[in-house]
PDB file of C-alpha atoms in Angstrom:
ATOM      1  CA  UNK A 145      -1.059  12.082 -25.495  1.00 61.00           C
ATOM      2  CA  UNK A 146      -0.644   9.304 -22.802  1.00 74.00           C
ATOM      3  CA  UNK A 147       2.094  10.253 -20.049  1.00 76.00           C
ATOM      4  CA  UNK A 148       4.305   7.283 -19.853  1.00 82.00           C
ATOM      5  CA  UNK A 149       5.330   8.872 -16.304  1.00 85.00           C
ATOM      6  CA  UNK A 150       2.202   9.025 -14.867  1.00 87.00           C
ATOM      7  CA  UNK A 151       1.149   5.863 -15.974  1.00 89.00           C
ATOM      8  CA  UNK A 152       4.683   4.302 -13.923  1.00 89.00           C
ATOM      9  CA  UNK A 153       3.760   6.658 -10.782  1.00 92.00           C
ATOM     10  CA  UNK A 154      -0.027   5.564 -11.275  1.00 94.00           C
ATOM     11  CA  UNK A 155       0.621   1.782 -11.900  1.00 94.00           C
ATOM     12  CA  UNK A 156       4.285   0.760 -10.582  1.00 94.00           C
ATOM     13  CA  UNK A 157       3.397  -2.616 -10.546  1.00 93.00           C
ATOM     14  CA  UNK A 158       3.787  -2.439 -14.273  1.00 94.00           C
ATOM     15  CA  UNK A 159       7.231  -3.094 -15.048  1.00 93.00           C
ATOM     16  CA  UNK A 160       7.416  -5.380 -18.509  1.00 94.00           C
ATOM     17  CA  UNK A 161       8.328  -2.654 -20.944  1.00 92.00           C
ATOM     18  CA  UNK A 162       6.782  -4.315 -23.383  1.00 94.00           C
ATOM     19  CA  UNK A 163       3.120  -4.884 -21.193  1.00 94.00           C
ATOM     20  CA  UNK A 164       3.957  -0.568 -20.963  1.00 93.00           C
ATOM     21  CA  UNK A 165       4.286  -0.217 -24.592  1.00 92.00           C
ATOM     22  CA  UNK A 166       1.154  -2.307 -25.908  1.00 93.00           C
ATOM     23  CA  UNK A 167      -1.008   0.064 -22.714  1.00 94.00           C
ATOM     24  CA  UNK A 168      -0.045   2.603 -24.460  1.00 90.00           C
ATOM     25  CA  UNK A 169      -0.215   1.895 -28.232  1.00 91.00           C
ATOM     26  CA  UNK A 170      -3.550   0.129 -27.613  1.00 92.00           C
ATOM     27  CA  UNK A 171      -5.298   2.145 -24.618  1.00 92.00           C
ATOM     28  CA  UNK A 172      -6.906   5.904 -25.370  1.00 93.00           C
ATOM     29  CA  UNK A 173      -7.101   8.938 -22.688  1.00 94.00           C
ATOM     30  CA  UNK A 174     -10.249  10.108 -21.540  1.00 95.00           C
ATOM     31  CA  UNK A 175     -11.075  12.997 -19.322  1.00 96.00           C
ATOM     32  CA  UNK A 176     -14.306  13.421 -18.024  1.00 96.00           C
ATOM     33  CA  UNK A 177     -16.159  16.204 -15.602  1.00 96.00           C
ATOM     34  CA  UNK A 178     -17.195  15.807 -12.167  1.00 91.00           C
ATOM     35  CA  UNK A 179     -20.550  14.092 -12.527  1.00 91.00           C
ATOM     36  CA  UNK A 180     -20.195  12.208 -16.232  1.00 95.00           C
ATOM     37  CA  UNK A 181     -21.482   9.033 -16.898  1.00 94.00           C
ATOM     38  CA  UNK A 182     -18.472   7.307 -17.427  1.00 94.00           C
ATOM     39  CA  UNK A 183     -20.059   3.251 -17.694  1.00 91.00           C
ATOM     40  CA  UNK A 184     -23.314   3.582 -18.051  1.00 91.00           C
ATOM     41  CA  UNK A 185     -25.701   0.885 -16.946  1.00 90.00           C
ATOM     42  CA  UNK A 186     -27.077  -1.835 -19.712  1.00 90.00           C
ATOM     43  CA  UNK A 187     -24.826  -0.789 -22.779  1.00 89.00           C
ATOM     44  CA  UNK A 188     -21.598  -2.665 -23.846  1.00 88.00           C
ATOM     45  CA  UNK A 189     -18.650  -1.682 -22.174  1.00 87.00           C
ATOM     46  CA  UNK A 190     -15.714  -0.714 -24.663  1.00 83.00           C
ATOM     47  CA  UNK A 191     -13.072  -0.753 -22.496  1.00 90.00           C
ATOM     48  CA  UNK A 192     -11.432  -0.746 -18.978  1.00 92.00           C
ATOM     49  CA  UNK A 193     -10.748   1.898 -17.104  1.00 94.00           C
ATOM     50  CA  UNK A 194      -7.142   2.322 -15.644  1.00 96.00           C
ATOM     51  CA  UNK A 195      -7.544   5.622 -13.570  1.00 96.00           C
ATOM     52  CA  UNK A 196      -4.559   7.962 -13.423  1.00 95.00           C
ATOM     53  CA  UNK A 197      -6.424  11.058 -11.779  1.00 94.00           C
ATOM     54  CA  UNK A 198      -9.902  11.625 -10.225  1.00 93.00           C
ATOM     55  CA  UNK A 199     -11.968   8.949  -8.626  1.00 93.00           C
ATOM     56  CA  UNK A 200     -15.154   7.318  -9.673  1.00 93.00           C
ATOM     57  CA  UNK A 201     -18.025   5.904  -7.922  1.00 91.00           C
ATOM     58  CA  UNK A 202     -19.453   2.441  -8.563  1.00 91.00           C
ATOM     59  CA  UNK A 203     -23.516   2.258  -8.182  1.00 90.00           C
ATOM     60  CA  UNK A 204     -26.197  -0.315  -8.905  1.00 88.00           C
ATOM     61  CA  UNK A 205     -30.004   0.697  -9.779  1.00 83.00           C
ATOM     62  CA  UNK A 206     -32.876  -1.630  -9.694  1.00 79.00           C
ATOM     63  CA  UNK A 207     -35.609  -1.392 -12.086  1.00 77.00           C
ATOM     64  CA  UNK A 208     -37.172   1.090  -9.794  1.00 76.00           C
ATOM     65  CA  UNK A 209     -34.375   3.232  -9.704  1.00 73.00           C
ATOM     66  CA  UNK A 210     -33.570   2.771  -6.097  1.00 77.00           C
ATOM     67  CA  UNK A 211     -29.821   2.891  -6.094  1.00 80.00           C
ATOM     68  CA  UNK A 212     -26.520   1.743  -4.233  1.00 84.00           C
ATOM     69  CA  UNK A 213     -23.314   2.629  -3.966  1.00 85.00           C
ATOM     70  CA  UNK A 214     -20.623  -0.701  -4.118  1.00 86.00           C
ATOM     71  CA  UNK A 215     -17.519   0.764  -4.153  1.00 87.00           C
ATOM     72  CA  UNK A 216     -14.986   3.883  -5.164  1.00 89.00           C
ATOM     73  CA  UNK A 217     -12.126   3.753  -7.749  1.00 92.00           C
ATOM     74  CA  UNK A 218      -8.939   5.615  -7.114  1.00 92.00           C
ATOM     75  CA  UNK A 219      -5.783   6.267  -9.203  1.00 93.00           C
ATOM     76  CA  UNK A 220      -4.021   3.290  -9.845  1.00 94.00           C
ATOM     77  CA  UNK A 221      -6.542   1.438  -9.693  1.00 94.00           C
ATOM     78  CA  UNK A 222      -9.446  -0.343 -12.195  1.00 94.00           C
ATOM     79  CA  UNK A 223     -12.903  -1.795 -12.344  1.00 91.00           C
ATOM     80  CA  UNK A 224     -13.529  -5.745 -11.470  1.00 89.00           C
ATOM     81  CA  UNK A 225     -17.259  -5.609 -13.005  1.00 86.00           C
ATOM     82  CA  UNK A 226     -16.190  -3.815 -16.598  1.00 87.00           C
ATOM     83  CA  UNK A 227     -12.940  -6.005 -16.408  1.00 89.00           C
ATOM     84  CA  UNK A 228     -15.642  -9.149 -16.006  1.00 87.00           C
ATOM     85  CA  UNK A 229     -18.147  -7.627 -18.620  1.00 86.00           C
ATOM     86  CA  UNK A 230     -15.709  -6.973 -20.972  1.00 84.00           C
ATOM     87  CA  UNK A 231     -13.814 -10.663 -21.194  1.00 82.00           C
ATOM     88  CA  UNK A 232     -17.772 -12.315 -21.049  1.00 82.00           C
ATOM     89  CA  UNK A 233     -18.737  -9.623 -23.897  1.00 83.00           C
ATOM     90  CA  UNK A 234     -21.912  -8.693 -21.805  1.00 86.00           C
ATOM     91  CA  UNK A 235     -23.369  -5.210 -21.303  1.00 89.00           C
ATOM     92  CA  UNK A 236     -22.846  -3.088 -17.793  1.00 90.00           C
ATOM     93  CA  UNK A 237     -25.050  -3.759 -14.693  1.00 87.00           C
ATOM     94  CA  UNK A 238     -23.193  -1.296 -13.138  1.00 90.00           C
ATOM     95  CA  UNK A 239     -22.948   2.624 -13.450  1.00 93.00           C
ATOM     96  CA  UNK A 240     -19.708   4.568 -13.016  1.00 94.00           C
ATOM     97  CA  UNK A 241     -19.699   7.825 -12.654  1.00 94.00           C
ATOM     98  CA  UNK A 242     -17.112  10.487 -12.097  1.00 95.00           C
ATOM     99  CA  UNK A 243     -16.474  11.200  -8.439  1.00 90.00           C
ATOM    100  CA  UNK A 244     -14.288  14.814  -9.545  1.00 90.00           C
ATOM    101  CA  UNK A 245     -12.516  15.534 -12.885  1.00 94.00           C
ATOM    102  CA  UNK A 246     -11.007  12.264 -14.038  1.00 96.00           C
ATOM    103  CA  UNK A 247      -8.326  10.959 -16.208  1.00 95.00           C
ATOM    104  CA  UNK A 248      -7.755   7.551 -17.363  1.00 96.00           C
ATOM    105  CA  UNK A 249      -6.728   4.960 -19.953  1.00 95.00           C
ATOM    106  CA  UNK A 250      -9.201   3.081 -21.861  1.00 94.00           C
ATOM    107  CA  UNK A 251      -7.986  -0.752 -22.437  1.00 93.00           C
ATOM    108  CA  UNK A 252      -9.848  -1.867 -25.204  1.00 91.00           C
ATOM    109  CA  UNK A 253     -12.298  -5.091 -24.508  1.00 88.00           C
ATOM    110  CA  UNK A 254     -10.293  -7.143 -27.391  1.00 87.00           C
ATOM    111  CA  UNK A 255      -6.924  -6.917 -25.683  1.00 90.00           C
ATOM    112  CA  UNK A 256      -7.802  -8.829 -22.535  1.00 89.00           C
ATOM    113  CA  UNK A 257      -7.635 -12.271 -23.231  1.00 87.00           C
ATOM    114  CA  UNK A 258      -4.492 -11.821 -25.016  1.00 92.00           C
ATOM    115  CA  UNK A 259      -2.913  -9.504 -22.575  1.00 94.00           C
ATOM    116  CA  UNK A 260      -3.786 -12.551 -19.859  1.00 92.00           C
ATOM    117  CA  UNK A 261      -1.889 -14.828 -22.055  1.00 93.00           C
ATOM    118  CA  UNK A 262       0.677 -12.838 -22.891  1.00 95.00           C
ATOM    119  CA  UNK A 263       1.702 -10.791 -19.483  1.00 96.00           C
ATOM    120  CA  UNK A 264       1.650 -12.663 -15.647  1.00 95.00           C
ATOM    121  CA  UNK A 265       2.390  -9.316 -14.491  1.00 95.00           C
ATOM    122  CA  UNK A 266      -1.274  -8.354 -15.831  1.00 95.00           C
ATOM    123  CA  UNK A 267      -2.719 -11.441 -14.847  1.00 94.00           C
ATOM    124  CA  UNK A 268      -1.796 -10.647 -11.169  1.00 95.00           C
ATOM    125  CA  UNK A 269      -3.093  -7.076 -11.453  1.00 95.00           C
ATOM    126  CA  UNK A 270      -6.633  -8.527 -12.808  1.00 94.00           C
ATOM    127  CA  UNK A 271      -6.886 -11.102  -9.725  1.00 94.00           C
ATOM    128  CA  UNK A 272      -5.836  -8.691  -7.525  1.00 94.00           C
ATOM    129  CA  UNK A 273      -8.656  -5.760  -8.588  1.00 93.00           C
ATOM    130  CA  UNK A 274     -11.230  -8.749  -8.444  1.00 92.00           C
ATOM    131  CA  UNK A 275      -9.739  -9.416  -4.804  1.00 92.00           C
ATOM    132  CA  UNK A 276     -10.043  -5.947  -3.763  1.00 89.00           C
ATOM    133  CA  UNK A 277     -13.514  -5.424  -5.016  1.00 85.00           C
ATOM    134  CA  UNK A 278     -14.523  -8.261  -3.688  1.00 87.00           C
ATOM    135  CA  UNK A 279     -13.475  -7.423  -0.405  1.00 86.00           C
ATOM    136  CA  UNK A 280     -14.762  -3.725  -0.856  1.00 81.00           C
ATOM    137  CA  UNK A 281     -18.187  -5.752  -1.856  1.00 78.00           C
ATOM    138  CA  UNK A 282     -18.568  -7.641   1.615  1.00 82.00           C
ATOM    139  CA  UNK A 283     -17.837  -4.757   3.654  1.00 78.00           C
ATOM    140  CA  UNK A 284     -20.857  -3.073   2.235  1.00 75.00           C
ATOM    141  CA  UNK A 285     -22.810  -6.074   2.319  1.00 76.00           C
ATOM    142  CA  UNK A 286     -22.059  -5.832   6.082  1.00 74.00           C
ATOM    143  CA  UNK A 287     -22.501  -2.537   6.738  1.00 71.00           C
ATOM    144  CA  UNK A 288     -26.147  -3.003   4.738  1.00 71.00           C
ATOM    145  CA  UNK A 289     -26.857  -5.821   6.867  1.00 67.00           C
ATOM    146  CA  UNK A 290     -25.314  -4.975  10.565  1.00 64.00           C
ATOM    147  CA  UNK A 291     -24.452  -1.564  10.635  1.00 69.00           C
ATOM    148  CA  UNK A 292     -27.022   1.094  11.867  1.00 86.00           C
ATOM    149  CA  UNK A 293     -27.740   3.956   8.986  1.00 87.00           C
ATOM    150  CA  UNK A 294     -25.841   6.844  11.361  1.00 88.00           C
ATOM    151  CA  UNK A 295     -22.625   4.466  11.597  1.00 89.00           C
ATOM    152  CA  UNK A 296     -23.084   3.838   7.607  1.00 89.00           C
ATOM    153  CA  UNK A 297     -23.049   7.669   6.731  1.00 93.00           C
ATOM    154  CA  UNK A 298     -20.187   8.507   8.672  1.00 93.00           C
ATOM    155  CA  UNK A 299     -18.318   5.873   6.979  1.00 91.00           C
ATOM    156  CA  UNK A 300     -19.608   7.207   3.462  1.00 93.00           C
ATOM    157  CA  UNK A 301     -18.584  11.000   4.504  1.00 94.00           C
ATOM    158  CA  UNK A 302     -14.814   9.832   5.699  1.00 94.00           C
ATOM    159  CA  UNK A 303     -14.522   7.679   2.438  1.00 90.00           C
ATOM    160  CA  UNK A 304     -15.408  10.441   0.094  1.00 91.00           C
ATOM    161  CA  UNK A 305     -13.169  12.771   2.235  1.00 91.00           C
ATOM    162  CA  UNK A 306     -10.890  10.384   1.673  1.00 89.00           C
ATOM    163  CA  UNK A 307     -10.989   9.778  -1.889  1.00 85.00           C
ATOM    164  CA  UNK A 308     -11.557  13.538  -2.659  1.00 84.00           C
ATOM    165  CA  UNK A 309      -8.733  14.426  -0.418  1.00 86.00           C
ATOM    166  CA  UNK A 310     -10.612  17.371   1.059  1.00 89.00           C
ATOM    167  CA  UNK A 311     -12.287  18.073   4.169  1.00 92.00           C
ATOM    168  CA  UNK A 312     -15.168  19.676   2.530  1.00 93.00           C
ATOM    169  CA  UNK A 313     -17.687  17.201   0.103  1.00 92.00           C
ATOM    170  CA  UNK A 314     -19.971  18.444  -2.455  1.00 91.00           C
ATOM    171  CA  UNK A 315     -22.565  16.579  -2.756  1.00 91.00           C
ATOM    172  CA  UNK A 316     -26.352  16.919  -1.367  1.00 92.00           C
ATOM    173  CA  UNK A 317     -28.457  15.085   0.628  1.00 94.00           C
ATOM    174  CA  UNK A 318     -30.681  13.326  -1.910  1.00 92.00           C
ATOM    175  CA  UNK A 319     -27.013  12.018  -3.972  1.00 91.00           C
ATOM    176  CA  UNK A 320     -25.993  10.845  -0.018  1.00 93.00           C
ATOM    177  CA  UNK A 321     -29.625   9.211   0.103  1.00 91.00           C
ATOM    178  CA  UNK A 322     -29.504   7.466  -3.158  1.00 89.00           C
ATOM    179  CA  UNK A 323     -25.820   5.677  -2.427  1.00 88.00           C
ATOM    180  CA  UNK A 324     -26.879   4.882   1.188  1.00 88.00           C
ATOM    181  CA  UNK A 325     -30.456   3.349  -0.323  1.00 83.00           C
ATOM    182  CA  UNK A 326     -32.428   5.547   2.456  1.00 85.00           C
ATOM    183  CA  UNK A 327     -34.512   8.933   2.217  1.00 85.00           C
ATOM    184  CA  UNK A 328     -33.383  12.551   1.716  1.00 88.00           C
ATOM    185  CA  UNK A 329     -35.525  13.277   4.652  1.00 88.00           C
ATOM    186  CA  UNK A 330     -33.643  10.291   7.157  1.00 88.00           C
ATOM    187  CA  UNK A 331     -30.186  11.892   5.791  1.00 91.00           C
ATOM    188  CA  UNK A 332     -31.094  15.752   6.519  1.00 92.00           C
ATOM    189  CA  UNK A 333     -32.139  14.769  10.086  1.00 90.00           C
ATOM    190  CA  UNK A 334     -29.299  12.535  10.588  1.00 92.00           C
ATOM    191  CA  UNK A 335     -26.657  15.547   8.912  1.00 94.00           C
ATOM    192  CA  UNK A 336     -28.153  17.671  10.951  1.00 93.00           C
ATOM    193  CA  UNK A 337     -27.509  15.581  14.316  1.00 91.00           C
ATOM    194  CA  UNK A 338     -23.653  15.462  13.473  1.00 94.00           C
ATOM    195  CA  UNK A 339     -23.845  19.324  12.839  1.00 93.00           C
ATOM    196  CA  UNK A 340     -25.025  19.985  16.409  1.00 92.00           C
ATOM    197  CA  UNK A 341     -22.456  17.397  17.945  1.00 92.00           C
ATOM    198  CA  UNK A 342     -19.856  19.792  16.139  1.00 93.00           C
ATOM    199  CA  UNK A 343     -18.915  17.135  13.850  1.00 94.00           C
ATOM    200  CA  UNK A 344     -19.725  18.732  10.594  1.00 93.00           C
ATOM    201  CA  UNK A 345     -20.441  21.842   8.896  1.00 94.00           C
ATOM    202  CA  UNK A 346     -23.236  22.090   6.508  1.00 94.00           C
ATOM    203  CA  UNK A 347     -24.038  24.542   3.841  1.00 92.00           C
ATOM    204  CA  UNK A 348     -25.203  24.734   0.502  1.00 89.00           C
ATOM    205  CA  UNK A 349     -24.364  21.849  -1.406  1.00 89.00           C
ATOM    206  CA  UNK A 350     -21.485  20.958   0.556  1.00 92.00           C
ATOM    207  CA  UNK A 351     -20.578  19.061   3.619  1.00 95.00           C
ATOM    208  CA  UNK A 352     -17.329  19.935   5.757  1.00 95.00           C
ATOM    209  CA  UNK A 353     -15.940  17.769   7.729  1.00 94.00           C
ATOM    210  CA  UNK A 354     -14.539  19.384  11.541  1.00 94.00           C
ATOM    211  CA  UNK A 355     -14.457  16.072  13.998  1.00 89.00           C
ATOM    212  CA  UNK A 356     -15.982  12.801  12.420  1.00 82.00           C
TER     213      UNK A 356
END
């Protein structure tokens, strides 16, 4: 049953009761598991993700399989590409999957246009998703382009920190290679560097972080 509580703590900036009332008559709750395919890539997207707890990562694959990682999701917040895909009626070119456990509302795809119409308040929350995710888009775009791969991964390990809220990551080196587009080998050595500078801690499956 949708918490009408969490959804105010999650999204304050919804105030229109009645905006409130048709998220939650219309929207379902999810959960998912650390690691579920929550959007996959190439299928229709249903709906769009408000996330009340957990985070989810945002990647892109080419037809190789090579993969990159564009941005996070955290609560209160949604996704500019399924919000785009779902108003154009196309099918994902992105993946999302789920960062830690996550809970969140499902908007169906059929409300959008209306809800635009109907609600300024969610007309300001779509632009400003598309504005953050845009700006979220350039950064990596620059640190792809001008940023050296040791400055890159010590940004990825302080944003997952981040958006975990914990010190210590699981992950492994291959998922760190895949989102950073580089080698599991080029990521060991480079872990391995920041160990012996006392920065991190490594072990099984799991990176802590001591002095990034």
């Amino acid at each position: 049953m949708l918490d009408l509580d969490l959804l105010h703590r999650r999204f304050p900036q919804f105030t229109n009761e009645d905006l409130i009332n048709d998220i939650a008559q219309e929207g379902h709750l999810y959960e998912y598991e650390a690691g579920d395919i929550i959007i996959d890539t190439g299928v229709p997207i249903p709906f769009v993700p408000l996330l009340l707890e957990g985070s989810m990562r945002i990647i892109r694959r080419d037809d190789e399989g090579h993969e990159i990682l564009l941005y996070y999701i955290d609560e209160g917040q949604s996704c500019a590409t399924s919000l785009t895909c779902c108003m154009n009626k196309q099918v994902s070119e992105v993946e999302a999957i789920a960062e830690e456990p996550v809970v969140l509302i499902g908007v169906p795809a059929a409300r959008l246009d209306e809800w635009m119409d109907k609600y300024p308040e969610w007309k300001r929350f779509v632009m400003n998703t598309y504005r953050i995710r845009f700006e979220e888009l350039l950064n990596t775009v620059n640190s792809i382009a001008f940023s050296q791969l040791d400055d890159r991964l010590v940004k990825y390990l302080l944003e997952r920190s981040r958006i975990q809220g914990k010190n210590t990551i699981r992950t492994s080196h291959q998922e760190i290679a895949n989102d950073l587009n580089s080698s599991r080998e080029v990521i060991s050595r480079l872990l391995k560097q920041l160990e012996r500078q006392g920065s991190i801690k490594l072990s099984r499956n799991a990176i802590e972080i001591i002095d990034l």
